[in-house]
mmCIF file of C-alpha atoms and ligand atoms in Angstrom:
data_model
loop_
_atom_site.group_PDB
_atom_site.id
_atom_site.type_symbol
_atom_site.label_atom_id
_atom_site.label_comp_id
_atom_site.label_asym_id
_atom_site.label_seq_id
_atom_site.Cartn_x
_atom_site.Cartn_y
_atom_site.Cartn_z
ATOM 1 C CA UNK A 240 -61.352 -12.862 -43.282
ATOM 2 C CA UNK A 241 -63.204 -13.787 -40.374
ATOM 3 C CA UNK A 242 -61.235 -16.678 -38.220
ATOM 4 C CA UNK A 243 -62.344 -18.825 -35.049
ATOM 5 C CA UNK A 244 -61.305 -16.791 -32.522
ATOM 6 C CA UNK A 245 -63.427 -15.071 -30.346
ATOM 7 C CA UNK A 246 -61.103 -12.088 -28.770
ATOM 8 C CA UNK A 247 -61.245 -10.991 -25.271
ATOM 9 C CA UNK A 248 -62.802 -7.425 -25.368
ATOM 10 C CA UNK A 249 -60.237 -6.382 -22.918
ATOM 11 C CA UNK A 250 -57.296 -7.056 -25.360
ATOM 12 C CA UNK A 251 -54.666 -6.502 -24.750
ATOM 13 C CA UNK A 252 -54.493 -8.015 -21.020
ATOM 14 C CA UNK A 253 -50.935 -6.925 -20.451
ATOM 15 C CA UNK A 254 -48.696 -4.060 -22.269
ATOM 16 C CA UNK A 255 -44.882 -3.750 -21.966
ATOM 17 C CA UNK A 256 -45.614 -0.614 -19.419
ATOM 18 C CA UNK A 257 -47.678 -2.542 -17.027
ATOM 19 C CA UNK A 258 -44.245 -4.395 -15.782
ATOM 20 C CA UNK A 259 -41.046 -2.989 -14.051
ATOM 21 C CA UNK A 260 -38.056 -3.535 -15.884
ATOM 22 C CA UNK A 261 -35.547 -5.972 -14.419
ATOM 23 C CA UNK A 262 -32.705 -3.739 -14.170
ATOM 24 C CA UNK A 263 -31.300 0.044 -14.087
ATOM 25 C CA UNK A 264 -31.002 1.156 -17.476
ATOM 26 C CA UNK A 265 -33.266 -1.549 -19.163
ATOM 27 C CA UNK A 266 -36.586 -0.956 -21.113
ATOM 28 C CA UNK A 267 -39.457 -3.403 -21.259
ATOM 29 C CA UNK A 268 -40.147 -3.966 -24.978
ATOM 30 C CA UNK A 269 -42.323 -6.390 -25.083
ATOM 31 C CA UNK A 270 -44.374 -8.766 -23.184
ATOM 32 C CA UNK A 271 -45.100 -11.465 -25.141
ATOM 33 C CA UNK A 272 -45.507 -15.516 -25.424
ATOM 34 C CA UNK A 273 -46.863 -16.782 -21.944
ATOM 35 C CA UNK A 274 -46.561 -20.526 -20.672
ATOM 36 C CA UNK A 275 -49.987 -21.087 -18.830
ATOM 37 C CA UNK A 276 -51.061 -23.295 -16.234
ATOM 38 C CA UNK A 277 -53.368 -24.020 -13.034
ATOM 39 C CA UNK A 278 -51.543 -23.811 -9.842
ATOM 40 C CA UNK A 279 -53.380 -23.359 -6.007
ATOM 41 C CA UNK A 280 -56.767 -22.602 -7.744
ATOM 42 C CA UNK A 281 -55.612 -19.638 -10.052
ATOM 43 C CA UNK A 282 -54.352 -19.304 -13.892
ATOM 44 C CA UNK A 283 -50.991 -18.631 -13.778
ATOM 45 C CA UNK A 284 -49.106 -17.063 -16.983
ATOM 46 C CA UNK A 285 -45.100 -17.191 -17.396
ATOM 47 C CA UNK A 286 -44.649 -14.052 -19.662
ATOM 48 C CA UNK A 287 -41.958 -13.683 -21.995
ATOM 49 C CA UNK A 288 -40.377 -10.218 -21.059
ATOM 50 C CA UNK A 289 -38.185 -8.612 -23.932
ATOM 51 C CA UNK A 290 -36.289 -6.063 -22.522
ATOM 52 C CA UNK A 291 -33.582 -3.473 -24.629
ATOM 53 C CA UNK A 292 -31.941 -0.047 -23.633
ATOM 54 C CA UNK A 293 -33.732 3.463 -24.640
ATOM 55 C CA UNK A 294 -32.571 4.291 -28.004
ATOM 56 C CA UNK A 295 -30.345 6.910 -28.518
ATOM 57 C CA UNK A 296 -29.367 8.728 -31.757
ATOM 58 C CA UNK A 297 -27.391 6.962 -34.458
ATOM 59 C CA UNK A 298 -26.946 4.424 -31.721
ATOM 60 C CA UNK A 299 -28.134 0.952 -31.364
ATOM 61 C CA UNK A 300 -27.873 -1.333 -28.406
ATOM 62 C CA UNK A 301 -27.782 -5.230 -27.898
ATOM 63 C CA UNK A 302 -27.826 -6.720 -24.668
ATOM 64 C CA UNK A 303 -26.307 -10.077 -23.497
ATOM 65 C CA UNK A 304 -25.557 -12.033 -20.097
ATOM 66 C CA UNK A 305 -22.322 -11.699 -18.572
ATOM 67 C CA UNK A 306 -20.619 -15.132 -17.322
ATOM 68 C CA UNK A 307 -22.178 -13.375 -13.947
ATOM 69 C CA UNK A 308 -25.279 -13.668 -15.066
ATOM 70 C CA UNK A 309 -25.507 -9.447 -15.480
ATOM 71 C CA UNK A 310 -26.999 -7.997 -18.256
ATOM 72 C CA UNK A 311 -24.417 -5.933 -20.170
ATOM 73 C CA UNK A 312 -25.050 -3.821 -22.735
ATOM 74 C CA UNK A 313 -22.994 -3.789 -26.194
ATOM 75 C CA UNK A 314 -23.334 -0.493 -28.213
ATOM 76 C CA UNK A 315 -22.564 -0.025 -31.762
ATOM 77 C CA UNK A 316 -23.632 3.276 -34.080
ATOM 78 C CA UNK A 317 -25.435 3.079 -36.736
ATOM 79 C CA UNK A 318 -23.739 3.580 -39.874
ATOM 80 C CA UNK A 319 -20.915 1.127 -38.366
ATOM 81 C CA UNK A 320 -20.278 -0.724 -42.267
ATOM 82 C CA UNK A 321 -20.182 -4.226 -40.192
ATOM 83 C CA UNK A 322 -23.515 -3.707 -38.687
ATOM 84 C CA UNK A 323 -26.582 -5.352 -40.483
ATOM 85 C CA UNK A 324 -29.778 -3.686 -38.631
ATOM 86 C CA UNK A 325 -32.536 -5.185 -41.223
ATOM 87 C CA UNK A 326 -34.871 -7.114 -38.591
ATOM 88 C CA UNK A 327 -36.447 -5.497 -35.483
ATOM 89 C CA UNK A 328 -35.605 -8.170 -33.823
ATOM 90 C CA UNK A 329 -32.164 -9.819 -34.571
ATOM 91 C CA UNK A 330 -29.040 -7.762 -35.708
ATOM 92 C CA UNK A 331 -25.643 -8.919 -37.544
ATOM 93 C CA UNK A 332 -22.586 -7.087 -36.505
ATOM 94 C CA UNK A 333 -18.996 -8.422 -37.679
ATOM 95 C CA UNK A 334 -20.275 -11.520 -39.189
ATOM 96 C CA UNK A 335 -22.284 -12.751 -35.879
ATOM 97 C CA UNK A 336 -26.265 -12.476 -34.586
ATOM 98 C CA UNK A 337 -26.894 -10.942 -31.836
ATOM 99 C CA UNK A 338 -30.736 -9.931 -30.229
ATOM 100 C CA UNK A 339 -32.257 -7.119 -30.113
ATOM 101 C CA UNK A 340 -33.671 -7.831 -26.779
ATOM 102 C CA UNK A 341 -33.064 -10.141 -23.813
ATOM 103 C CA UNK A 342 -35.661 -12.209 -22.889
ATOM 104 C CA UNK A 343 -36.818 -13.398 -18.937
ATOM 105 C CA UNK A 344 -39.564 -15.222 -17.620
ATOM 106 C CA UNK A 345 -42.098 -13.566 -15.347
ATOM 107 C CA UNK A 346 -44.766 -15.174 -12.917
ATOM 108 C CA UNK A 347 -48.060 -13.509 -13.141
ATOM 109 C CA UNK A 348 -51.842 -14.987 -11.701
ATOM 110 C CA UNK A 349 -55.167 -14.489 -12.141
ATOM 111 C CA UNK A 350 -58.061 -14.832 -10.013
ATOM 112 C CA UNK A 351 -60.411 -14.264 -13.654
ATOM 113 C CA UNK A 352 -57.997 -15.206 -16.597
ATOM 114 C CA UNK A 353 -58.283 -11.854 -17.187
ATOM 115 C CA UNK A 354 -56.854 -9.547 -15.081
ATOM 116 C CA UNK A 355 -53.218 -10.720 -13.971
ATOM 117 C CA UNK A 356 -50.827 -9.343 -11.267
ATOM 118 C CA UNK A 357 -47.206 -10.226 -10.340
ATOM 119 C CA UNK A 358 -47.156 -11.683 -6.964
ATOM 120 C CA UNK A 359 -45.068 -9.967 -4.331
ATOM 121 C CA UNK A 360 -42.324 -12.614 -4.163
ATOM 122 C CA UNK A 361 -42.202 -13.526 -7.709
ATOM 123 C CA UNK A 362 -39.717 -16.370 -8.531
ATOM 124 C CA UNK A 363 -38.368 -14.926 -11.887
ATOM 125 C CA UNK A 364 -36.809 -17.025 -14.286
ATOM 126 C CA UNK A 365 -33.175 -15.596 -15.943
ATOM 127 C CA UNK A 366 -31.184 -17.412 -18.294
ATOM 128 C CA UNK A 367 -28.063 -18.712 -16.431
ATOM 129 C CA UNK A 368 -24.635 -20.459 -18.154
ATOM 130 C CA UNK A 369 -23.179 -19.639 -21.609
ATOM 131 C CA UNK A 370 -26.349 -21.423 -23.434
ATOM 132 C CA UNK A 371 -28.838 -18.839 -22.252
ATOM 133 C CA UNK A 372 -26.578 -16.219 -22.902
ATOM 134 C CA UNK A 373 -29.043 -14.008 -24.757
ATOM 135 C CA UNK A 374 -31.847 -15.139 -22.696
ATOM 136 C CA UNK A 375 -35.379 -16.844 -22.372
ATOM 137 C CA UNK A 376 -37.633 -16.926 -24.159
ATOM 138 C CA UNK A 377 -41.711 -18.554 -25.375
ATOM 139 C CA UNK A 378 -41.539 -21.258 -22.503
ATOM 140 C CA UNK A 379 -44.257 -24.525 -22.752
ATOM 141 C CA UNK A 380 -46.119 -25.413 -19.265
ATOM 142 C CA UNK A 381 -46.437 -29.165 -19.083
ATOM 143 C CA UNK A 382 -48.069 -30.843 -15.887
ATOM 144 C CA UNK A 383 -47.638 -34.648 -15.584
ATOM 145 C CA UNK A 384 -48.965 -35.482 -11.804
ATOM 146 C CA UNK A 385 -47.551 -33.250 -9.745
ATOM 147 C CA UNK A 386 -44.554 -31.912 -11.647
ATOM 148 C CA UNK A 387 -44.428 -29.024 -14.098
ATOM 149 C CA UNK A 388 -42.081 -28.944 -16.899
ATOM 150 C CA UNK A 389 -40.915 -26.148 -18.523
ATOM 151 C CA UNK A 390 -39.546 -26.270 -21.997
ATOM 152 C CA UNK A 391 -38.368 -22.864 -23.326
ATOM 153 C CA UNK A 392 -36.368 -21.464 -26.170
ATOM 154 C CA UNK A 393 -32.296 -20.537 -24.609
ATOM 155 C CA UNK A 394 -30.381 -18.543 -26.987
ATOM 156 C CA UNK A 395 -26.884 -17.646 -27.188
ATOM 157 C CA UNK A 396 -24.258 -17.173 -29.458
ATOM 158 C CA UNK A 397 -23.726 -20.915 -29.524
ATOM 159 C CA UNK A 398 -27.196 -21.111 -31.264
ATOM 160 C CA UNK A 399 -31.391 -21.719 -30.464
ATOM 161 C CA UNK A 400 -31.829 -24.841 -28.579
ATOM 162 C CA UNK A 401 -34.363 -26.002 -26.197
ATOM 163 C CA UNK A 402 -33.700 -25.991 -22.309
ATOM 164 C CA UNK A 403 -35.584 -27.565 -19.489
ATOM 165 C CA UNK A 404 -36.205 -27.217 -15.848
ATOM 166 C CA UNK A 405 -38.808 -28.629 -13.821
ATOM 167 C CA UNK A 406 -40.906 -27.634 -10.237
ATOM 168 C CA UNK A 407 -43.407 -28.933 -8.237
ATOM 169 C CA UNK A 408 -44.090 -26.097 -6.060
ATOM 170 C CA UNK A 409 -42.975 -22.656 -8.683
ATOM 171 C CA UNK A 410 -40.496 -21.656 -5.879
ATOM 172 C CA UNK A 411 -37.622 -24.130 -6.404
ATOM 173 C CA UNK A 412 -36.669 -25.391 -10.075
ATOM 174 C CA UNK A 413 -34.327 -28.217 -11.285
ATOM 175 C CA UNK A 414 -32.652 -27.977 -14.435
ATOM 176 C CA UNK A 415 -32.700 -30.221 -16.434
ATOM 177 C CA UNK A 416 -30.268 -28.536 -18.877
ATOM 178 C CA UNK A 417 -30.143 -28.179 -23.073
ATOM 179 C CA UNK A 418 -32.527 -31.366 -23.912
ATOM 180 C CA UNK A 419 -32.546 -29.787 -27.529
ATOM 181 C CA UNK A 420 -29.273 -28.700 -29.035
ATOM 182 C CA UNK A 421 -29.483 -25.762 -31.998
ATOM 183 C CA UNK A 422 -30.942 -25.227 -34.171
ATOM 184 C CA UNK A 423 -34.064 -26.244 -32.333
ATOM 185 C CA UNK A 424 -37.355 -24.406 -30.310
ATOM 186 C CA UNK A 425 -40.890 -24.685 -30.197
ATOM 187 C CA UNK A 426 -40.466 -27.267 -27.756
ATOM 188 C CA UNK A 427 -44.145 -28.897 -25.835
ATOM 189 C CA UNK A 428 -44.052 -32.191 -23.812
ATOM 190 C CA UNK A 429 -47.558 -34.587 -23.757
ATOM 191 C CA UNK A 430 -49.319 -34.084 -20.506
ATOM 192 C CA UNK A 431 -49.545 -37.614 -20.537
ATOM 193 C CA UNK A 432 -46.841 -40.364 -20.989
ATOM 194 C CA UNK A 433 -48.042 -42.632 -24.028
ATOM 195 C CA UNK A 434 -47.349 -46.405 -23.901
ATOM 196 C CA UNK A 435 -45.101 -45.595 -20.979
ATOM 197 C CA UNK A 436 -43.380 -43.012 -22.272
ATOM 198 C CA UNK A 437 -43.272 -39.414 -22.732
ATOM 199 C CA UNK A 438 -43.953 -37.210 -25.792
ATOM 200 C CA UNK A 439 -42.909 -34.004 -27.443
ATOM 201 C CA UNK A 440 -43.033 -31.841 -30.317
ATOM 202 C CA UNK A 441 -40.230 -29.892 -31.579
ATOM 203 C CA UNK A 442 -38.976 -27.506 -34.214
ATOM 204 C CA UNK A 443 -35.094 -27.999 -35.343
ATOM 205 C CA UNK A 444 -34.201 -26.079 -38.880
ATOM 206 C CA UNK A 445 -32.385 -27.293 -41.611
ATOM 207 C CA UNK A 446 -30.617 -24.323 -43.281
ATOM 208 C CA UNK A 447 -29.889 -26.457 -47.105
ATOM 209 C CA UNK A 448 -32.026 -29.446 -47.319
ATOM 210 C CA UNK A 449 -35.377 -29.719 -45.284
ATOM 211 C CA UNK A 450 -36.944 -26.584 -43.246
ATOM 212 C CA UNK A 451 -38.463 -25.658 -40.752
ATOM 213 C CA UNK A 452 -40.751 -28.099 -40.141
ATOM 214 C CA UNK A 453 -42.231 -29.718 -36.648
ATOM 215 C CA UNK A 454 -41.155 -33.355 -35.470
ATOM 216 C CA UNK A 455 -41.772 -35.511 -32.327
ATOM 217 C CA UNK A 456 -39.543 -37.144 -30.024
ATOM 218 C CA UNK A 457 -40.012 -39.482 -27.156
ATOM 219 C CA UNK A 458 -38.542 -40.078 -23.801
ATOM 220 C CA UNK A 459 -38.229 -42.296 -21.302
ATOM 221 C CA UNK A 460 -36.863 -39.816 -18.655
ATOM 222 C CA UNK A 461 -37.692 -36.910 -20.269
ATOM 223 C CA UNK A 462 -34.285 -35.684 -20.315
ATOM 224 C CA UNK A 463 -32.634 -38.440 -23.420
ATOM 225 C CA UNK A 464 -34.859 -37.423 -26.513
ATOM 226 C CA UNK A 465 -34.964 -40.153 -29.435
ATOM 227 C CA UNK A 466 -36.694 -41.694 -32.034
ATOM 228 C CA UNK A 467 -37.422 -38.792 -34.091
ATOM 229 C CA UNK A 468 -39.804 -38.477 -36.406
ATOM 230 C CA UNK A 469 -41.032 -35.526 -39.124
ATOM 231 C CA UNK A 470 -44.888 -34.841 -38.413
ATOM 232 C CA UNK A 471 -46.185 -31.261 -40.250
ATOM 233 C CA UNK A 472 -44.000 -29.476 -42.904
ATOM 234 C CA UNK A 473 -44.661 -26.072 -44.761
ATOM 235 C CA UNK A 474 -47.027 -25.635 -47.668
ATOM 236 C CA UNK A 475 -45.933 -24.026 -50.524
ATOM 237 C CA UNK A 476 -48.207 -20.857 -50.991
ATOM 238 C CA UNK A 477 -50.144 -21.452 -48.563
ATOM 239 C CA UNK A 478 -49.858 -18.816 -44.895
ATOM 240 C CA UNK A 479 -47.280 -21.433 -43.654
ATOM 241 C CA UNK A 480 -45.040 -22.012 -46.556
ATOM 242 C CA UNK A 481 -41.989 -20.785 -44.548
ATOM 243 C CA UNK A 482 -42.087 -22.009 -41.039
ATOM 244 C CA UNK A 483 -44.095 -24.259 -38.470
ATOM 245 C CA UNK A 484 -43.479 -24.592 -35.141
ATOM 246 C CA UNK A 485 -45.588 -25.926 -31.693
ATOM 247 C CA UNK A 486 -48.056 -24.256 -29.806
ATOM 248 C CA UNK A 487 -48.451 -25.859 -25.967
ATOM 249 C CA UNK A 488 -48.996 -29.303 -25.258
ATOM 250 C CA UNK A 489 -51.133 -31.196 -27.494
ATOM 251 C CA UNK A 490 -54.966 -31.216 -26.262
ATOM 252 C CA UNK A 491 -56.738 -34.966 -25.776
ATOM 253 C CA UNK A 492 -59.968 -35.223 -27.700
ATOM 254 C CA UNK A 493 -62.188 -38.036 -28.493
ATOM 255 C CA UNK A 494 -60.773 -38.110 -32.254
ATOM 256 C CA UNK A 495 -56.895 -37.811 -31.209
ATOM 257 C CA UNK A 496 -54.359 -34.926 -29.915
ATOM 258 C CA UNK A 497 -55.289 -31.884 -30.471
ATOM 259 C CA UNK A 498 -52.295 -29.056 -31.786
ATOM 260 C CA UNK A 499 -52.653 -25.329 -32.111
ATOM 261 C CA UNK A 500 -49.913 -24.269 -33.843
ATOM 262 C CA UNK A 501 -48.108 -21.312 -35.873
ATOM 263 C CA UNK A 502 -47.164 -20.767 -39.230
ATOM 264 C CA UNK A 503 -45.238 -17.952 -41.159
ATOM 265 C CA UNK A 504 -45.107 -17.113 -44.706
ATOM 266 C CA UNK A 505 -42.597 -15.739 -46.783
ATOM 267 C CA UNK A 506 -43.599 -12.483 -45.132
ATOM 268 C CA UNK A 507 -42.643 -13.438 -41.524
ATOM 269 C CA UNK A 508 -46.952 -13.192 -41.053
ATOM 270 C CA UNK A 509 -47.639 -15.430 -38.505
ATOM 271 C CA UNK A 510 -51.108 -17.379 -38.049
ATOM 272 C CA UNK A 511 -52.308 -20.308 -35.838
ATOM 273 C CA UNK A 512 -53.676 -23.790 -37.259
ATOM 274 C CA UNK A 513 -54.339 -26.937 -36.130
ATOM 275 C CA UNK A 514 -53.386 -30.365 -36.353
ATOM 276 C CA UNK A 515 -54.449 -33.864 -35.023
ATOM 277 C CA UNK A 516 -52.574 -37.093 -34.061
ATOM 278 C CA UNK A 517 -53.408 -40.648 -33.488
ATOM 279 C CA UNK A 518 -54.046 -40.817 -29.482
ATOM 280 C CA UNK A 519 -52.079 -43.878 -29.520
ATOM 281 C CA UNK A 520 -49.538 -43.607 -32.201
ATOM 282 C CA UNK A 521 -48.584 -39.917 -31.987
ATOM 283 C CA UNK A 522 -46.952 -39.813 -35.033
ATOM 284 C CA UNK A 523 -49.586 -40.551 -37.352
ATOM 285 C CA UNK A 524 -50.989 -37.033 -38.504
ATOM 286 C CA UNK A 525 -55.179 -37.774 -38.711
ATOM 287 C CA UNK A 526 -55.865 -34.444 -39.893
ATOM 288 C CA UNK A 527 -54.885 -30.697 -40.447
ATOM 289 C CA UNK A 528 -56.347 -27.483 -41.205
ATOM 290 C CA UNK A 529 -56.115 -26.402 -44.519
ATOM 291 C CA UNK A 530 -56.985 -22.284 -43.552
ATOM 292 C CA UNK A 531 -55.306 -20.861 -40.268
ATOM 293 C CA UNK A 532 -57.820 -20.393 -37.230
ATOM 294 C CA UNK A 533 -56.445 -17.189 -36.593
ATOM 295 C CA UNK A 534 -55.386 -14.622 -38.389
ATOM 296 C CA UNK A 535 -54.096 -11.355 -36.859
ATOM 297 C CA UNK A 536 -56.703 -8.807 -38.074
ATOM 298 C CA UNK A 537 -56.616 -6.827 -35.039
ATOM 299 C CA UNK A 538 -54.536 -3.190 -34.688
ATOM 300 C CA UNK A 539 -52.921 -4.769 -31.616
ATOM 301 C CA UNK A 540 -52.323 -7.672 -34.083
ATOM 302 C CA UNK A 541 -51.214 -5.836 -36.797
ATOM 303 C CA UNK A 542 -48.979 -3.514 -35.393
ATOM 304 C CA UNK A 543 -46.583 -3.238 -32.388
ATOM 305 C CA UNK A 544 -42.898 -4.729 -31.992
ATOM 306 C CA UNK A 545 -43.016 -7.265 -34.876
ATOM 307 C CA UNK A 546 -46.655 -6.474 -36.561
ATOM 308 C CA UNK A 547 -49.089 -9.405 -38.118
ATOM 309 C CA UNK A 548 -48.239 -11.836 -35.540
ATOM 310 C CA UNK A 549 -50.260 -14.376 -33.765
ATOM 311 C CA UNK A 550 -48.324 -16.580 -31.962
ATOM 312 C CA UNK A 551 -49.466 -19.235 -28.739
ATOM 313 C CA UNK A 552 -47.668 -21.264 -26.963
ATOM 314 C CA UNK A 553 -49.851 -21.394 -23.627
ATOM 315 C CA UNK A 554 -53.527 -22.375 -23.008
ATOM 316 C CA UNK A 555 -56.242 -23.495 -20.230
ATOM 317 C CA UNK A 556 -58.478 -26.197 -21.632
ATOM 318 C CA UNK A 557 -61.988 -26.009 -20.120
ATOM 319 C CA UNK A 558 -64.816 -29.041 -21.517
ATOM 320 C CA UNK A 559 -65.118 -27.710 -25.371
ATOM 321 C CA UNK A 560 -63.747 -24.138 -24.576
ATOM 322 C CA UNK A 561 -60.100 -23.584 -25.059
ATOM 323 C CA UNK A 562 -58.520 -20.533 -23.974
ATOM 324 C CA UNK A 563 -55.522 -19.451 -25.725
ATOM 325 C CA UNK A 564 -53.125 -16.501 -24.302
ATOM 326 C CA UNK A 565 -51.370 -14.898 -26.857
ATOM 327 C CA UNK A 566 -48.500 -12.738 -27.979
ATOM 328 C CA UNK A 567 -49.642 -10.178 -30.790
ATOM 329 C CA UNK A 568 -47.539 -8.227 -33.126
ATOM 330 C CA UNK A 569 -44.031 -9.657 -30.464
ATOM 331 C CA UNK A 570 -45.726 -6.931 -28.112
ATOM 332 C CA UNK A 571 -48.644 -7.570 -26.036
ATOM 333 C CA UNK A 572 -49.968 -10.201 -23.999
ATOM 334 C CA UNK A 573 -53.936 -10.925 -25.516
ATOM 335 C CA UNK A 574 -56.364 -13.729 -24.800
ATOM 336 C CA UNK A 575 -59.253 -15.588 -27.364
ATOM 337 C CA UNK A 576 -61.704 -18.417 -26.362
ATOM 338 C CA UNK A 577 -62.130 -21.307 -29.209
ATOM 339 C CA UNK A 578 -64.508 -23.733 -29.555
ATOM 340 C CA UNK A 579 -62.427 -27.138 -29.348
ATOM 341 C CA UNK A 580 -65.105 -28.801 -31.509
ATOM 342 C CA UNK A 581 -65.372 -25.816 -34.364
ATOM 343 C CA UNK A 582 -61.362 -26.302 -34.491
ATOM 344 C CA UNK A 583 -62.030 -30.474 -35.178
ATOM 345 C CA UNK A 584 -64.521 -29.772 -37.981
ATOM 346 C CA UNK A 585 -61.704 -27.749 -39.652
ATOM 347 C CA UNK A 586 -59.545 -30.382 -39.990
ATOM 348 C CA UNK A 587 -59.088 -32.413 -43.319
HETATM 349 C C1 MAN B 628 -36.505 -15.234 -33.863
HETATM 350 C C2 MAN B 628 -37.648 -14.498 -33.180
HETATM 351 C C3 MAN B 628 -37.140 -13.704 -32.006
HETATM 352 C C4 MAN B 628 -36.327 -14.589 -31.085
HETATM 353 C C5 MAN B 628 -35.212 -15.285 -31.850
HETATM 354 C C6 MAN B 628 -34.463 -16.283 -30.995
HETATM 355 O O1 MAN B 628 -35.699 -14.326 -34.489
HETATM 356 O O2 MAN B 628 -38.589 -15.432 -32.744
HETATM 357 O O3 MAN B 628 -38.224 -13.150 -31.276
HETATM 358 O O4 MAN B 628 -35.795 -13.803 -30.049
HETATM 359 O O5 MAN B 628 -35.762 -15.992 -32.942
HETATM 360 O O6 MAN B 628 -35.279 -17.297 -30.545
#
């Protein structure tokens, strides 16, 4: 099926080798997921960095944070009865989930939006406290004036919630601690306050009743999150009948706010869509698209670390052309150009 995306030709941009891992001992898995943003006249991307330990032999490793902030390695072999090893990326042992991989956030710019380069004195982001305990990971760029806010996925074995930190200058970062407690990620503030206040999207899960479905919140500090409301849900048999979550921050247009999102099926395939809000009145859904946008259809797409996944949470807007970086198949770093108005004539 041919979708809306027009690849780059030099997918993918960045492969787990092109980094050095953070750490003795650690391997670089995946890089995956970038936040995006303009800063000082380039295109910056905050990469998602997976890292695990070299496999061994009827061995497998998990890593986590020590309460020194170290990574530490647990190691458990194979045919241990209490070990449940089904998913590539999450593992069970003695009743609890652990990762796979721990996740970081890297700094990387671009002169092109193409070719990207870690800066000599790269601020990288770790997770830090017992919430971030298995790391960092698929972090939102928001700029409103001169402040960036970063809105990421912290996971621990206290559960998925949503933590924040802000910066003005990428150097020095206030946090602005768990704004979203578990289960809850997919997090992407409004680059503009609405009636005075700010805006965001989010993804909490409901295990019995409900799903996983994505909801907006506002703020008037944008650290107190209330008046909640349930925008986009699954769709039974259709490519996101088992999960929805937020791309980056919503895109103005003349018809509304603009959303790329993701969906997953039964299948744990995940595609991109759209949906569109009332500029005013956020939570009035004007519109969604009934087919995804994107669909992974490439090799890089359809196999690698987690294969058949197209997932965005980072973008550069530019007139009608948005360019959306990309993590494909939970491996590699890719980037596609859409036209903002072929996305709007989708919608129904
Ligand atoms: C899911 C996947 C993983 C991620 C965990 C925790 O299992 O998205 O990549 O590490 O959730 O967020």
């Amino acid at each position: 099926m041919r979708d809306l995306a027009q690849r780059f030709p030099e997918n993918p941009l960045l492969l787990p080798k092109d980094l050095v891992p953070s750490g003795p001992g650690l391997q670089i898995i995946s890089l995956l997921n970038p936040g995006v943003f303009r800063y000082q006249e380039k295109i910056w991307l905050l990469v998602r960095v997976a890292e695990g330990v070299a496999e061994k032999e009827g061995v497998i490793f998990f890593p986590a944070l020590n309460a020194t902030g170290n990574t530490e390695i647990i190691e458990v072999p194979l045919n241990d009865p209490d070990l449940i090893a089904t998913d590539a990326r999450v593992i069970n042992y003695k009743g609890l989930d652990y990762l796979t991989t721990i996740s970081h956030l890297r700094l990387l710019f671009s002169e092109d939006g193409i070719h990207f380069t870690e800066p000599q004195s790269s601020a990288s982001l770790f997770g830090a406290g017992y919430l971030e305990r298995f790391g960092i990971e698929d972090c939102r760029v928001t700029r409103i004036d001169d402040t960036y806010y970063l809105t990421y996925t912290a996971v621990s074995d206290s559960g998925v919630g949503v933590g924040l930190q802000t910066t003005k200058d990428w150097q020095h970062f206030e946090p602005g601690g768990m704004i979203l407690p578990p289960h809850n990620k997919d997090c992407a503030i409004f680059e503009e306050k609405i009636n005075g206040k700010y805006f965001c999207l989010h993804r909490p899960s409901s295990k019995e009743i409900g799903g996983n479905y994505i909801w907006l919140a506002e703020s008037s500090d944008s650290r107190q999150w209330g008046n909640h409301h349930c925008l986009i849900k699954t769709r039974p048999g259709l490519w996101d009948s088992a999960r929805v979550g937020a791309g980056a921050a919503p895109i103005r247009t003349a018809q509304g706010w603009l959303e790329i999102y993701h969906g997953a099926n039964e299948q744990h395939q995940y595609c991109l869509g759209a949906f569109l809000m009332d500029l005013d009145d956020p939570s009035k859904v004007i519109g969604r698209t009934t087919e995804p946008i994107m669909v992974p259809t490439e090799p890089y797409e359809l196999s690698g670390f987690f294969g058949y996944a197209v997932f965005t949470n980072g973008h550069i807007v530019n007139g009608d052309q948005l360019t959306i970086y990309y993590g494909a198949a939970d491996e590699f770093v890719c980037g596609a150009h859409f036209s903002i108005t072929e996305i709007l004539n989708q919608l129904n």
